[in-house]
């Protein structure tokens, strides 16, 4: 059973059902039921037309659920016609579905959460971690969003800002884990940039390309994480870097700065440095200041503390960190790094071990554990 194939087909199947009159929540449930059925039967009897099979089965599931619900009898007249036999059209509806999920009846935060869950393929836990909220809180938010759009006609697509936020979070999740997810986010953002002349769309595409250019250098042969300063820059994709920088420069020239352009500028400064020691940290801190002004994000302030350390020394970095909430994700890991640079190896080792215990990503947990072990071994000598 090809799980990647099922995930890639889900948005298009969901779009077909929505277009045929199904409300979003019921359509999503029907598609999920069809995927379960596919997992059960495809191994022994794979269909010739996977998408057509899923559309037909999901449509039957939706019809069955609709007929069983007396409160929805009026909708049966609109949905009783089944899809015509034969292969489903090979049209990529994913980006359009992103816009449909970003419905004006939802708040931007709810629209992003719903889209990430229904279309992006992220789990509730992953979405909750991205938003820095408990998983139960995010589950309630997604459920409320489903209820809100239930029965709403999807003829008023949402705004670009919400779609950009979704694509950004999907890319981030893919960049730290599933590479295919990151590549899919880039593909959709390219499509969006081709359709919409907007500097923040260009900024997000540039940011993705600049980060993706470093993908192969982020892990060693044993799968362990390689920090940015230790990466083999010869393995970076120079073509992607050049493309990203060119797109960013054109966007910045329009003098309509947004958060994705600012993030891309920081990534470009890292990409432009021949070595880690030659990185222009002063400029990076200035861009973090711009990004803080635009977003007032605690995560941005946390990353800024690292930049301050590199530009002005570890004490300055620790002072910037002291102003932040210690419960922030990765706060402990950053504190460990800053204490190590300040020469307090015992505190750094303890904090690395504590950060490893908190890490939700296995690769990050292993990296932090090795950092703690390295410093502990250093202290024993």
mmCIF file of C-alpha atoms in Angstrom:
data_model
loop_
_atom_site.group_PDB
_atom_site.id
_atom_site.type_symbol
_atom_site.label_atom_id
_atom_site.label_comp_id
_atom_site.label_asym_id
_atom_site.label_seq_id
_atom_site.Cartn_x
_atom_site.Cartn_y
_atom_site.Cartn_z
ATOM 1 C CA UNK A 1 0.000 0.000 0.000
ATOM 2 C CA UNK A 2 1.462 3.358 -1.095
ATOM 3 C CA UNK A 3 0.675 5.802 1.713
ATOM 4 C CA UNK A 4 2.274 8.676 -0.189
ATOM 5 C CA UNK A 5 -0.077 8.048 -3.116
ATOM 6 C CA UNK A 6 -3.132 8.143 -0.840
ATOM 7 C CA UNK A 7 -1.971 11.386 0.749
ATOM 8 C CA UNK A 8 -1.327 13.009 -2.614
ATOM 9 C CA UNK A 9 -4.798 12.065 -3.896
ATOM 10 C CA UNK A 10 -6.734 13.187 -0.808
ATOM 11 C CA UNK A 11 -7.020 16.940 -1.669
ATOM 12 C CA UNK A 12 -8.325 16.304 -5.178
ATOM 13 C CA UNK A 13 -10.882 13.751 -3.986
ATOM 14 C CA UNK A 14 -12.036 16.125 -1.256
ATOM 15 C CA UNK A 15 -12.395 18.915 -3.812
ATOM 16 C CA UNK A 16 -14.580 16.750 -6.061
ATOM 17 C CA UNK A 17 -16.973 16.024 -3.202
ATOM 18 C CA UNK A 18 -17.153 19.684 -2.145
ATOM 19 C CA UNK A 19 -17.841 20.760 -5.731
ATOM 20 C CA UNK A 20 -20.681 18.254 -5.957
ATOM 21 C CA UNK A 21 -22.493 19.773 -2.990
ATOM 22 C CA UNK A 22 -21.055 18.041 0.083
ATOM 23 C CA UNK A 23 -20.412 20.280 3.045
ATOM 24 C CA UNK A 24 -16.764 20.277 4.051
ATOM 25 C CA UNK A 25 -16.985 18.346 7.332
ATOM 26 C CA UNK A 26 -19.105 15.539 5.824
ATOM 27 C CA UNK A 27 -16.865 15.384 2.738
ATOM 28 C CA UNK A 28 -13.760 15.068 4.891
ATOM 29 C CA UNK A 29 -15.349 12.223 6.897
ATOM 30 C CA UNK A 30 -16.336 10.439 3.681
ATOM 31 C CA UNK A 31 -12.828 10.737 2.230
ATOM 32 C CA UNK A 32 -11.325 9.390 5.455
ATOM 33 C CA UNK A 33 -13.709 6.402 5.286
ATOM 34 C CA UNK A 34 -12.677 5.809 1.680
ATOM 35 C CA UNK A 35 -8.993 5.858 2.647
ATOM 36 C CA UNK A 36 -9.657 3.255 5.345
ATOM 37 C CA UNK A 37 -11.436 1.114 2.759
ATOM 38 C CA UNK A 38 -8.475 1.532 0.387
ATOM 39 C CA UNK A 39 -6.058 0.344 3.057
ATOM 40 C CA UNK A 40 -8.260 -2.721 3.526
ATOM 41 C CA UNK A 41 -8.725 -3.822 -0.100
ATOM 42 C CA UNK A 42 -5.973 -2.350 -2.270
ATOM 43 C CA UNK A 43 -3.238 -4.712 -1.122
ATOM 44 C CA UNK A 44 -5.133 -7.668 -2.613
ATOM 45 C CA UNK A 45 -6.944 -5.858 -5.439
ATOM 46 C CA UNK A 46 -5.323 -2.543 -6.456
ATOM 47 C CA UNK A 47 -7.482 -0.412 -8.792
ATOM 48 C CA UNK A 48 -6.355 0.752 -12.220
ATOM 49 C CA UNK A 49 -7.553 4.308 -11.516
ATOM 50 C CA UNK A 50 -6.748 5.076 -7.875
ATOM 51 C CA UNK A 51 -8.291 8.550 -7.844
ATOM 52 C CA UNK A 52 -11.452 7.440 -9.629
ATOM 53 C CA UNK A 53 -11.818 4.587 -7.144
ATOM 54 C CA UNK A 54 -11.445 6.933 -4.168
ATOM 55 C CA UNK A 55 -13.918 9.462 -5.624
ATOM 56 C CA UNK A 56 -16.541 6.773 -6.212
ATOM 57 C CA UNK A 57 -16.153 5.135 -2.796
ATOM 58 C CA UNK A 58 -16.003 8.474 -0.946
ATOM 59 C CA UNK A 59 -19.098 9.654 -2.781
ATOM 60 C CA UNK A 60 -20.982 6.497 -1.774
ATOM 61 C CA UNK A 61 -19.824 6.991 1.823
ATOM 62 C CA UNK A 62 -21.081 10.564 1.759
ATOM 63 C CA UNK A 63 -24.439 9.550 0.291
ATOM 64 C CA UNK A 64 -24.882 6.822 2.887
ATOM 65 C CA UNK A 65 -24.148 9.246 5.721
ATOM 66 C CA UNK A 66 -26.455 11.891 4.265
ATOM 67 C CA UNK A 67 -29.371 9.501 3.869
ATOM 68 C CA UNK A 68 -28.896 8.290 7.451
ATOM 69 C CA UNK A 69 -29.184 11.813 8.820
ATOM 70 C CA UNK A 70 -32.783 13.020 8.729
ATOM 71 C CA UNK A 71 -31.687 16.593 9.372
ATOM 72 C CA UNK A 72 -29.981 16.609 5.989
ATOM 73 C CA UNK A 73 -32.824 15.208 3.824
ATOM 74 C CA UNK A 74 -33.065 18.453 1.854
ATOM 75 C CA UNK A 75 -29.502 18.128 0.693
ATOM 76 C CA UNK A 76 -30.111 14.713 -0.913
ATOM 77 C CA UNK A 77 -31.693 16.271 -3.996
ATOM 78 C CA UNK A 78 -28.461 18.161 -4.647
ATOM 79 C CA UNK A 79 -26.091 15.267 -4.110
ATOM 80 C CA UNK A 80 -27.931 12.156 -5.315
ATOM 81 C CA UNK A 81 -26.194 12.055 -8.712
ATOM 82 C CA UNK A 82 -23.043 9.957 -8.535
ATOM 83 C CA UNK A 83 -19.845 10.791 -10.412
ATOM 84 C CA UNK A 84 -19.831 9.521 -13.970
ATOM 85 C CA UNK A 85 -17.867 6.293 -14.587
ATOM 86 C CA UNK A 86 -14.337 6.460 -15.911
ATOM 87 C CA UNK A 87 -11.065 8.062 -14.837
ATOM 88 C CA UNK A 88 -11.270 11.189 -12.709
ATOM 89 C CA UNK A 89 -9.826 14.347 -14.307
ATOM 90 C CA UNK A 90 -6.092 14.696 -13.682
ATOM 91 C CA UNK A 91 -6.352 18.287 -12.430
ATOM 92 C CA UNK A 92 -4.372 19.419 -9.393
ATOM 93 C CA UNK A 93 -6.985 21.012 -7.143
ATOM 94 C CA UNK A 94 -4.804 21.239 -4.053
ATOM 95 C CA UNK A 95 -4.069 24.947 -4.174
ATOM 96 C CA UNK A 96 -7.703 25.789 -4.862
ATOM 97 C CA UNK A 97 -8.702 23.668 -1.887
ATOM 98 C CA UNK A 98 -6.292 25.645 0.299
ATOM 99 C CA UNK A 99 -8.184 28.802 -0.659
ATOM 100 C CA UNK A 100 -11.562 27.181 -0.081
ATOM 101 C CA UNK A 101 -10.538 26.075 3.422
ATOM 102 C CA UNK A 102 -9.446 29.636 4.209
ATOM 103 C CA UNK A 103 -13.135 30.593 4.229
ATOM 104 C CA UNK A 104 -14.182 34.112 5.322
ATOM 105 C CA UNK A 105 -16.512 32.589 7.939
ATOM 106 C CA UNK A 106 -13.448 31.344 9.847
ATOM 107 C CA UNK A 107 -10.838 33.281 11.772
ATOM 108 C CA UNK A 108 -7.394 33.069 10.143
ATOM 109 C CA UNK A 109 -6.095 30.849 12.968
ATOM 110 C CA UNK A 110 -9.008 28.426 12.633
ATOM 111 C CA UNK A 111 -8.738 28.369 8.840
ATOM 112 C CA UNK A 112 -5.037 27.532 9.038
ATOM 113 C CA UNK A 113 -5.625 24.767 11.576
ATOM 114 C CA UNK A 114 -8.450 23.237 9.544
ATOM 115 C CA UNK A 115 -6.465 23.319 6.305
ATOM 116 C CA UNK A 116 -3.365 21.821 7.885
ATOM 117 C CA UNK A 117 -5.440 18.971 9.281
ATOM 118 C CA UNK A 118 -7.725 18.321 6.305
ATOM 119 C CA UNK A 119 -5.438 19.087 3.355
ATOM 120 C CA UNK A 120 -1.875 19.389 4.616
ATOM 121 C CA UNK A 121 -1.844 15.963 6.220
ATOM 122 C CA UNK A 122 -0.508 17.180 9.579
ATOM 123 C CA UNK A 123 -1.672 15.615 12.830
ATOM 124 C CA UNK A 124 -3.438 17.600 15.528
ATOM 125 C CA UNK A 125 -0.324 17.259 17.683
ATOM 126 C CA UNK A 126 1.928 18.699 14.967
ATOM 127 C CA UNK A 127 -0.422 21.644 14.453
ATOM 128 C CA UNK A 128 -0.630 22.272 18.200
ATOM 129 C CA UNK A 129 3.165 22.333 18.462
ATOM 130 C CA UNK A 130 3.378 24.836 15.600
ATOM 131 C CA UNK A 131 0.913 27.121 17.403
ATOM 132 C CA UNK A 132 2.454 26.586 20.866
ATOM 133 C CA UNK A 133 -0.838 25.382 22.373
ATOM 134 C CA UNK A 134 -1.915 22.092 24.039
ATOM 135 C CA UNK A 135 -3.092 19.332 21.696
ATOM 136 C CA UNK A 136 -6.560 19.293 23.324
ATOM 137 C CA UNK A 137 -6.947 23.023 22.662
ATOM 138 C CA UNK A 138 -6.067 22.582 19.003
ATOM 139 C CA UNK A 139 -8.439 19.619 18.676
ATOM 140 C CA UNK A 140 -11.282 21.808 19.947
ATOM 141 C CA UNK A 141 -10.310 24.600 17.556
ATOM 142 C CA UNK A 142 -10.373 22.248 14.575
ATOM 143 C CA UNK A 143 -13.716 20.778 15.652
ATOM 144 C CA UNK A 144 -15.229 24.265 15.962
ATOM 145 C CA UNK A 145 -13.901 25.164 12.506
ATOM 146 C CA UNK A 146 -15.535 22.063 11.028
ATOM 147 C CA UNK A 147 -18.857 22.941 12.657
ATOM 148 C CA UNK A 148 -18.606 26.526 11.423
ATOM 149 C CA UNK A 149 -18.141 25.586 7.788
ATOM 150 C CA UNK A 150 -20.594 22.681 7.887
ATOM 151 C CA UNK A 151 -23.297 23.494 5.371
ATOM 152 C CA UNK A 152 -21.559 26.672 4.169
ATOM 153 C CA UNK A 153 -21.235 27.096 0.404
ATOM 154 C CA UNK A 154 -17.587 27.281 -0.610
ATOM 155 C CA UNK A 155 -18.013 30.014 -3.194
ATOM 156 C CA UNK A 156 -16.014 32.695 -1.344
ATOM 157 C CA UNK A 157 -12.361 31.695 -1.095
ATOM 158 C CA UNK A 158 -10.212 33.014 1.726
ATOM 159 C CA UNK A 159 -7.390 35.521 1.574
ATOM 160 C CA UNK A 160 -3.812 35.070 0.444
ATOM 161 C CA UNK A 161 -2.339 35.720 3.903
ATOM 162 C CA UNK A 162 -4.100 32.701 5.394
ATOM 163 C CA UNK A 163 -3.030 30.437 2.531
ATOM 164 C CA UNK A 164 0.561 31.631 2.894
ATOM 165 C CA UNK A 165 0.486 30.816 6.607
ATOM 166 C CA UNK A 166 -0.704 27.286 5.850
ATOM 167 C CA UNK A 167 1.958 26.716 3.197
ATOM 168 C CA UNK A 168 4.628 28.051 5.541
ATOM 169 C CA UNK A 169 3.646 25.665 8.351
ATOM 170 C CA UNK A 170 3.377 22.693 5.988
ATOM 171 C CA UNK A 171 6.875 23.454 4.696
ATOM 172 C CA UNK A 172 8.260 23.788 8.227
ATOM 173 C CA UNK A 173 6.862 20.406 9.206
ATOM 174 C CA UNK A 174 8.224 18.829 6.047
ATOM 175 C CA UNK A 175 11.607 20.525 6.412
ATOM 176 C CA UNK A 176 12.103 19.022 9.862
ATOM 177 C CA UNK A 177 10.738 15.600 8.945
ATOM 178 C CA UNK A 178 9.036 14.451 5.744
ATOM 179 C CA UNK A 179 11.010 15.844 2.801
ATOM 180 C CA UNK A 180 8.153 15.144 0.376
ATOM 181 C CA UNK A 181 5.902 17.445 2.415
ATOM 182 C CA UNK A 182 8.414 20.278 2.058
ATOM 183 C CA UNK A 183 8.714 19.690 -1.672
ATOM 184 C CA UNK A 184 4.921 19.739 -1.984
ATOM 185 C CA UNK A 185 4.763 23.083 -0.170
ATOM 186 C CA UNK A 186 7.343 24.511 -2.579
ATOM 187 C CA UNK A 187 5.408 23.192 -5.565
ATOM 188 C CA UNK A 188 2.179 24.825 -4.397
ATOM 189 C CA UNK A 189 3.923 28.092 -3.545
ATOM 190 C CA UNK A 190 5.421 28.166 -7.048
ATOM 191 C CA UNK A 191 1.905 27.784 -8.435
ATOM 192 C CA UNK A 192 0.664 30.582 -6.214
ATOM 193 C CA UNK A 193 3.527 32.873 -7.238
ATOM 194 C CA UNK A 194 2.703 32.234 -10.899
ATOM 195 C CA UNK A 195 -0.910 33.293 -10.296
ATOM 196 C CA UNK A 196 -0.533 36.170 -7.839
ATOM 197 C CA UNK A 197 1.890 39.089 -8.113
ATOM 198 C CA UNK A 198 2.456 39.717 -4.398
ATOM 199 C CA UNK A 199 5.794 40.419 -2.656
ATOM 200 C CA UNK A 200 4.975 38.191 0.330
ATOM 201 C CA UNK A 201 4.175 35.253 -1.954
ATOM 202 C CA UNK A 202 7.578 35.804 -3.544
ATOM 203 C CA UNK A 203 9.129 36.189 -0.088
ATOM 204 C CA UNK A 204 7.736 32.853 1.065
ATOM 205 C CA UNK A 205 8.918 31.090 -2.087
ATOM 206 C CA UNK A 206 12.402 32.570 -1.656
ATOM 207 C CA UNK A 207 12.463 31.485 1.994
ATOM 208 C CA UNK A 208 11.500 27.925 1.105
ATOM 209 C CA UNK A 209 14.076 27.673 -1.669
ATOM 210 C CA UNK A 210 16.885 29.018 0.514
ATOM 211 C CA UNK A 211 16.113 26.570 3.313
ATOM 212 C CA UNK A 212 15.560 23.649 0.966
ATOM 213 C CA UNK A 213 18.926 24.337 -0.659
ATOM 214 C CA UNK A 214 20.590 23.198 2.588
ATOM 215 C CA UNK A 215 18.502 20.022 2.975
ATOM 216 C CA UNK A 216 21.117 17.447 1.992
ATOM 217 C CA UNK A 217 23.710 18.994 4.332
ATOM 218 C CA UNK A 218 21.415 18.977 7.376
ATOM 219 C CA UNK A 219 21.980 15.315 8.187
ATOM 220 C CA UNK A 220 25.061 13.104 8.381
ATOM 221 C CA UNK A 221 25.322 9.641 6.841
ATOM 222 C CA UNK A 222 24.043 8.102 10.090
ATOM 223 C CA UNK A 223 20.947 10.335 10.044
ATOM 224 C CA UNK A 224 22.111 12.653 12.810
ATOM 225 C CA UNK A 225 21.475 16.408 12.593
ATOM 226 C CA UNK A 226 24.306 18.677 11.476
ATOM 227 C CA UNK A 227 24.091 22.234 12.906
ATOM 228 C CA UNK A 228 24.243 25.082 10.392
ATOM 229 C CA UNK A 229 27.727 26.170 11.461
ATOM 230 C CA UNK A 230 29.093 22.647 10.870
ATOM 231 C CA UNK A 231 27.415 21.918 7.542
ATOM 232 C CA UNK A 232 29.450 21.208 4.419
ATOM 233 C CA UNK A 233 28.518 24.242 2.349
ATOM 234 C CA UNK A 234 29.761 22.501 -0.747
ATOM 235 C CA UNK A 235 26.671 20.291 -0.492
ATOM 236 C CA UNK A 236 24.294 23.246 -0.611
ATOM 237 C CA UNK A 237 22.276 23.573 -3.819
ATOM 238 C CA UNK A 238 23.710 26.730 -5.378
ATOM 239 C CA UNK A 239 21.059 26.834 -8.115
ATOM 240 C CA UNK A 240 18.250 26.952 -5.535
ATOM 241 C CA UNK A 241 20.152 29.596 -3.569
ATOM 242 C CA UNK A 242 20.613 31.767 -6.661
ATOM 243 C CA UNK A 243 16.936 31.413 -7.543
ATOM 244 C CA UNK A 244 15.841 32.233 -4.013
ATOM 245 C CA UNK A 245 18.094 35.283 -3.748
ATOM 246 C CA UNK A 246 16.902 36.585 -7.129
ATOM 247 C CA UNK A 247 13.247 36.222 -6.151
ATOM 248 C CA UNK A 248 13.901 37.895 -2.799
ATOM 249 C CA UNK A 249 15.749 40.849 -4.307
ATOM 250 C CA UNK A 250 12.882 41.513 -6.711
ATOM 251 C CA UNK A 251 10.380 41.362 -3.839
ATOM 252 C CA UNK A 252 12.379 43.669 -1.554
ATOM 253 C CA UNK A 253 12.730 46.206 -4.378
ATOM 254 C CA UNK A 254 8.964 46.754 -4.209
ATOM 255 C CA UNK A 255 9.353 48.251 -0.705
ATOM 256 C CA UNK A 256 6.402 46.347 0.808
ATOM 257 C CA UNK A 257 8.224 44.420 3.507
ATOM 258 C CA UNK A 258 6.508 41.477 5.178
ATOM 259 C CA UNK A 259 7.548 38.745 7.571
ATOM 260 C CA UNK A 260 8.356 36.154 4.903
ATOM 261 C CA UNK A 261 10.624 38.566 3.061
ATOM 262 C CA UNK A 262 12.409 39.365 6.339
ATOM 263 C CA UNK A 263 12.887 35.670 7.105
ATOM 264 C CA UNK A 264 14.143 35.073 3.589
ATOM 265 C CA UNK A 265 16.646 37.924 4.008
ATOM 266 C CA UNK A 266 18.063 36.186 7.093
ATOM 267 C CA UNK A 267 18.285 32.888 5.204
ATOM 268 C CA UNK A 268 19.998 34.662 2.290
ATOM 269 C CA UNK A 269 22.667 36.111 4.596
ATOM 270 C CA UNK A 270 23.443 32.609 5.859
ATOM 271 C CA UNK A 271 23.541 31.281 2.299
ATOM 272 C CA UNK A 272 25.808 34.116 1.145
ATOM 273 C CA UNK A 273 28.517 33.451 3.767
ATOM 274 C CA UNK A 274 31.393 31.308 2.390
ATOM 275 C CA UNK A 275 32.021 30.010 5.942
ATOM 276 C CA UNK A 276 30.150 30.148 9.238
ATOM 277 C CA UNK A 277 32.781 32.547 10.606
ATOM 278 C CA UNK A 278 32.135 35.006 7.772
ATOM 279 C CA UNK A 279 28.372 35.245 8.444
ATOM 280 C CA UNK A 280 27.192 38.858 8.746
ATOM 281 C CA UNK A 281 25.551 38.495 12.159
ATOM 282 C CA UNK A 282 25.134 42.242 12.627
ATOM 283 C CA UNK A 283 22.860 42.396 9.578
ATOM 284 C CA UNK A 284 21.053 39.259 10.695
ATOM 285 C CA UNK A 285 20.230 40.856 14.064
ATOM 286 C CA UNK A 286 18.960 43.938 12.230
ATOM 287 C CA UNK A 287 16.639 41.718 10.168
ATOM 288 C CA UNK A 288 15.481 39.980 13.343
ATOM 289 C CA UNK A 289 14.642 43.423 14.719
ATOM 290 C CA UNK A 290 12.520 44.066 11.614
ATOM 291 C CA UNK A 291 10.899 40.651 11.967
ATOM 292 C CA UNK A 292 10.126 41.305 15.633
ATOM 293 C CA UNK A 293 8.492 44.595 14.680
ATOM 294 C CA UNK A 294 6.375 42.824 12.064
ATOM 295 C CA UNK A 295 5.317 39.794 14.103
ATOM 296 C CA UNK A 296 6.096 40.350 17.807
ATOM 297 C CA UNK A 297 6.649 36.589 17.883
ATOM 298 C CA UNK A 298 8.338 34.999 20.919
ATOM 299 C CA UNK A 299 9.938 32.430 18.617
ATOM 300 C CA UNK A 300 11.511 35.233 16.588
ATOM 301 C CA UNK A 301 12.824 36.796 19.799
ATOM 302 C CA UNK A 302 14.307 33.432 20.776
ATOM 303 C CA UNK A 303 16.150 33.123 17.468
ATOM 304 C CA UNK A 304 17.228 36.747 17.773
ATOM 305 C CA UNK A 305 18.955 35.904 21.084
ATOM 306 C CA UNK A 306 21.218 33.493 19.213
ATOM 307 C CA UNK A 307 21.983 36.174 16.644
ATOM 308 C CA UNK A 308 22.793 38.667 19.392
ATOM 309 C CA UNK A 309 25.235 36.174 20.879
ATOM 310 C CA UNK A 310 27.033 35.809 17.556
ATOM 311 C CA UNK A 311 27.124 39.565 16.963
ATOM 312 C CA UNK A 312 27.784 40.884 20.484
ATOM 313 C CA UNK A 313 28.966 37.961 22.588
ATOM 314 C CA UNK A 314 27.416 35.291 24.862
ATOM 315 C CA UNK A 315 26.562 37.628 27.737
ATOM 316 C CA UNK A 316 24.503 39.807 25.402
ATOM 317 C CA UNK A 317 22.781 36.702 24.086
ATOM 318 C CA UNK A 318 21.978 35.478 27.594
ATOM 319 C CA UNK A 319 20.610 38.915 28.487
ATOM 320 C CA UNK A 320 18.287 38.790 25.461
ATOM 321 C CA UNK A 321 17.221 35.278 26.425
ATOM 322 C CA UNK A 322 16.472 36.291 30.020
ATOM 323 C CA UNK A 323 13.633 38.524 28.814
ATOM 324 C CA UNK A 324 11.785 35.547 27.278
ATOM 325 C CA UNK A 325 9.390 32.972 28.725
ATOM 326 C CA UNK A 326 11.361 29.862 29.707
ATOM 327 C CA UNK A 327 8.449 27.632 28.660
ATOM 328 C CA UNK A 328 8.957 28.489 24.974
ATOM 329 C CA UNK A 329 9.793 25.473 22.785
ATOM 330 C CA UNK A 330 13.582 25.235 22.253
ATOM 331 C CA UNK A 331 14.216 27.853 24.982
ATOM 332 C CA UNK A 332 16.206 25.284 26.985
ATOM 333 C CA UNK A 333 18.242 24.236 23.939
ATOM 334 C CA UNK A 334 19.118 27.859 23.162
ATOM 335 C CA UNK A 335 20.032 28.462 26.811
ATOM 336 C CA UNK A 336 22.330 25.426 26.683
ATOM 337 C CA UNK A 337 24.074 26.726 23.575
ATOM 338 C CA UNK A 338 24.538 30.223 25.033
ATOM 339 C CA UNK A 339 25.891 28.893 28.343
ATOM 340 C CA UNK A 340 28.330 26.679 26.456
ATOM 341 C CA UNK A 341 29.582 29.667 24.465
ATOM 342 C CA UNK A 342 29.926 31.572 27.742
ATOM 343 C CA UNK A 343 32.172 28.803 29.116
ATOM 344 C CA UNK A 344 29.734 27.371 31.676
ATOM 345 C CA UNK A 345 29.987 23.785 30.459
ATOM 346 C CA UNK A 346 28.349 22.142 33.475
ATOM 347 C CA UNK A 347 25.210 24.258 33.148
ATOM 348 C CA UNK A 348 25.204 23.774 29.392
ATOM 349 C CA UNK A 349 25.434 19.968 29.732
ATOM 350 C CA UNK A 350 22.534 19.928 32.190
ATOM 351 C CA UNK A 351 20.417 22.116 29.934
ATOM 352 C CA UNK A 352 21.216 20.043 26.821
ATOM 353 C CA UNK A 353 20.004 16.925 28.651
ATOM 354 C CA UNK A 354 16.869 18.744 29.791
ATOM 355 C CA UNK A 355 16.220 20.003 26.263
ATOM 356 C CA UNK A 356 16.648 16.481 24.868
ATOM 357 C CA UNK A 357 13.985 15.235 27.270
ATOM 358 C CA UNK A 358 11.573 17.919 26.008
ATOM 359 C CA UNK A 359 12.269 17.452 22.285
ATOM 360 C CA UNK A 360 9.423 15.944 20.257
ATOM 361 C CA UNK A 361 11.559 15.226 17.181
ATOM 362 C CA UNK A 362 13.713 12.102 17.451
ATOM 363 C CA UNK A 363 16.596 13.521 15.414
ATOM 364 C CA UNK A 364 16.672 16.678 17.533
ATOM 365 C CA UNK A 365 16.482 14.615 20.728
ATOM 366 C CA UNK A 366 19.453 12.507 19.647
ATOM 367 C CA UNK A 367 21.443 15.611 18.703
ATOM 368 C CA UNK A 368 20.830 17.289 22.062
ATOM 369 C CA UNK A 369 21.676 14.078 23.924
ATOM 370 C CA UNK A 370 25.004 13.880 22.086
ATOM 371 C CA UNK A 371 25.720 17.505 22.948
ATOM 372 C CA UNK A 372 25.152 16.783 26.629
ATOM 373 C CA UNK A 373 27.328 13.672 26.464
ATOM 374 C CA UNK A 374 30.095 15.596 24.713
ATOM 375 C CA UNK A 375 30.223 18.239 27.410
ATOM 376 C CA UNK A 376 29.988 15.711 30.231
ATOM 377 C CA UNK A 377 32.889 13.786 28.718
ATOM 378 C CA UNK A 378 34.850 17.033 28.422
ATOM 379 C CA UNK A 379 34.262 17.738 32.109
ATOM 380 C CA UNK A 380 35.573 14.293 33.114
ATOM 381 C CA UNK A 381 38.945 14.837 31.469
#
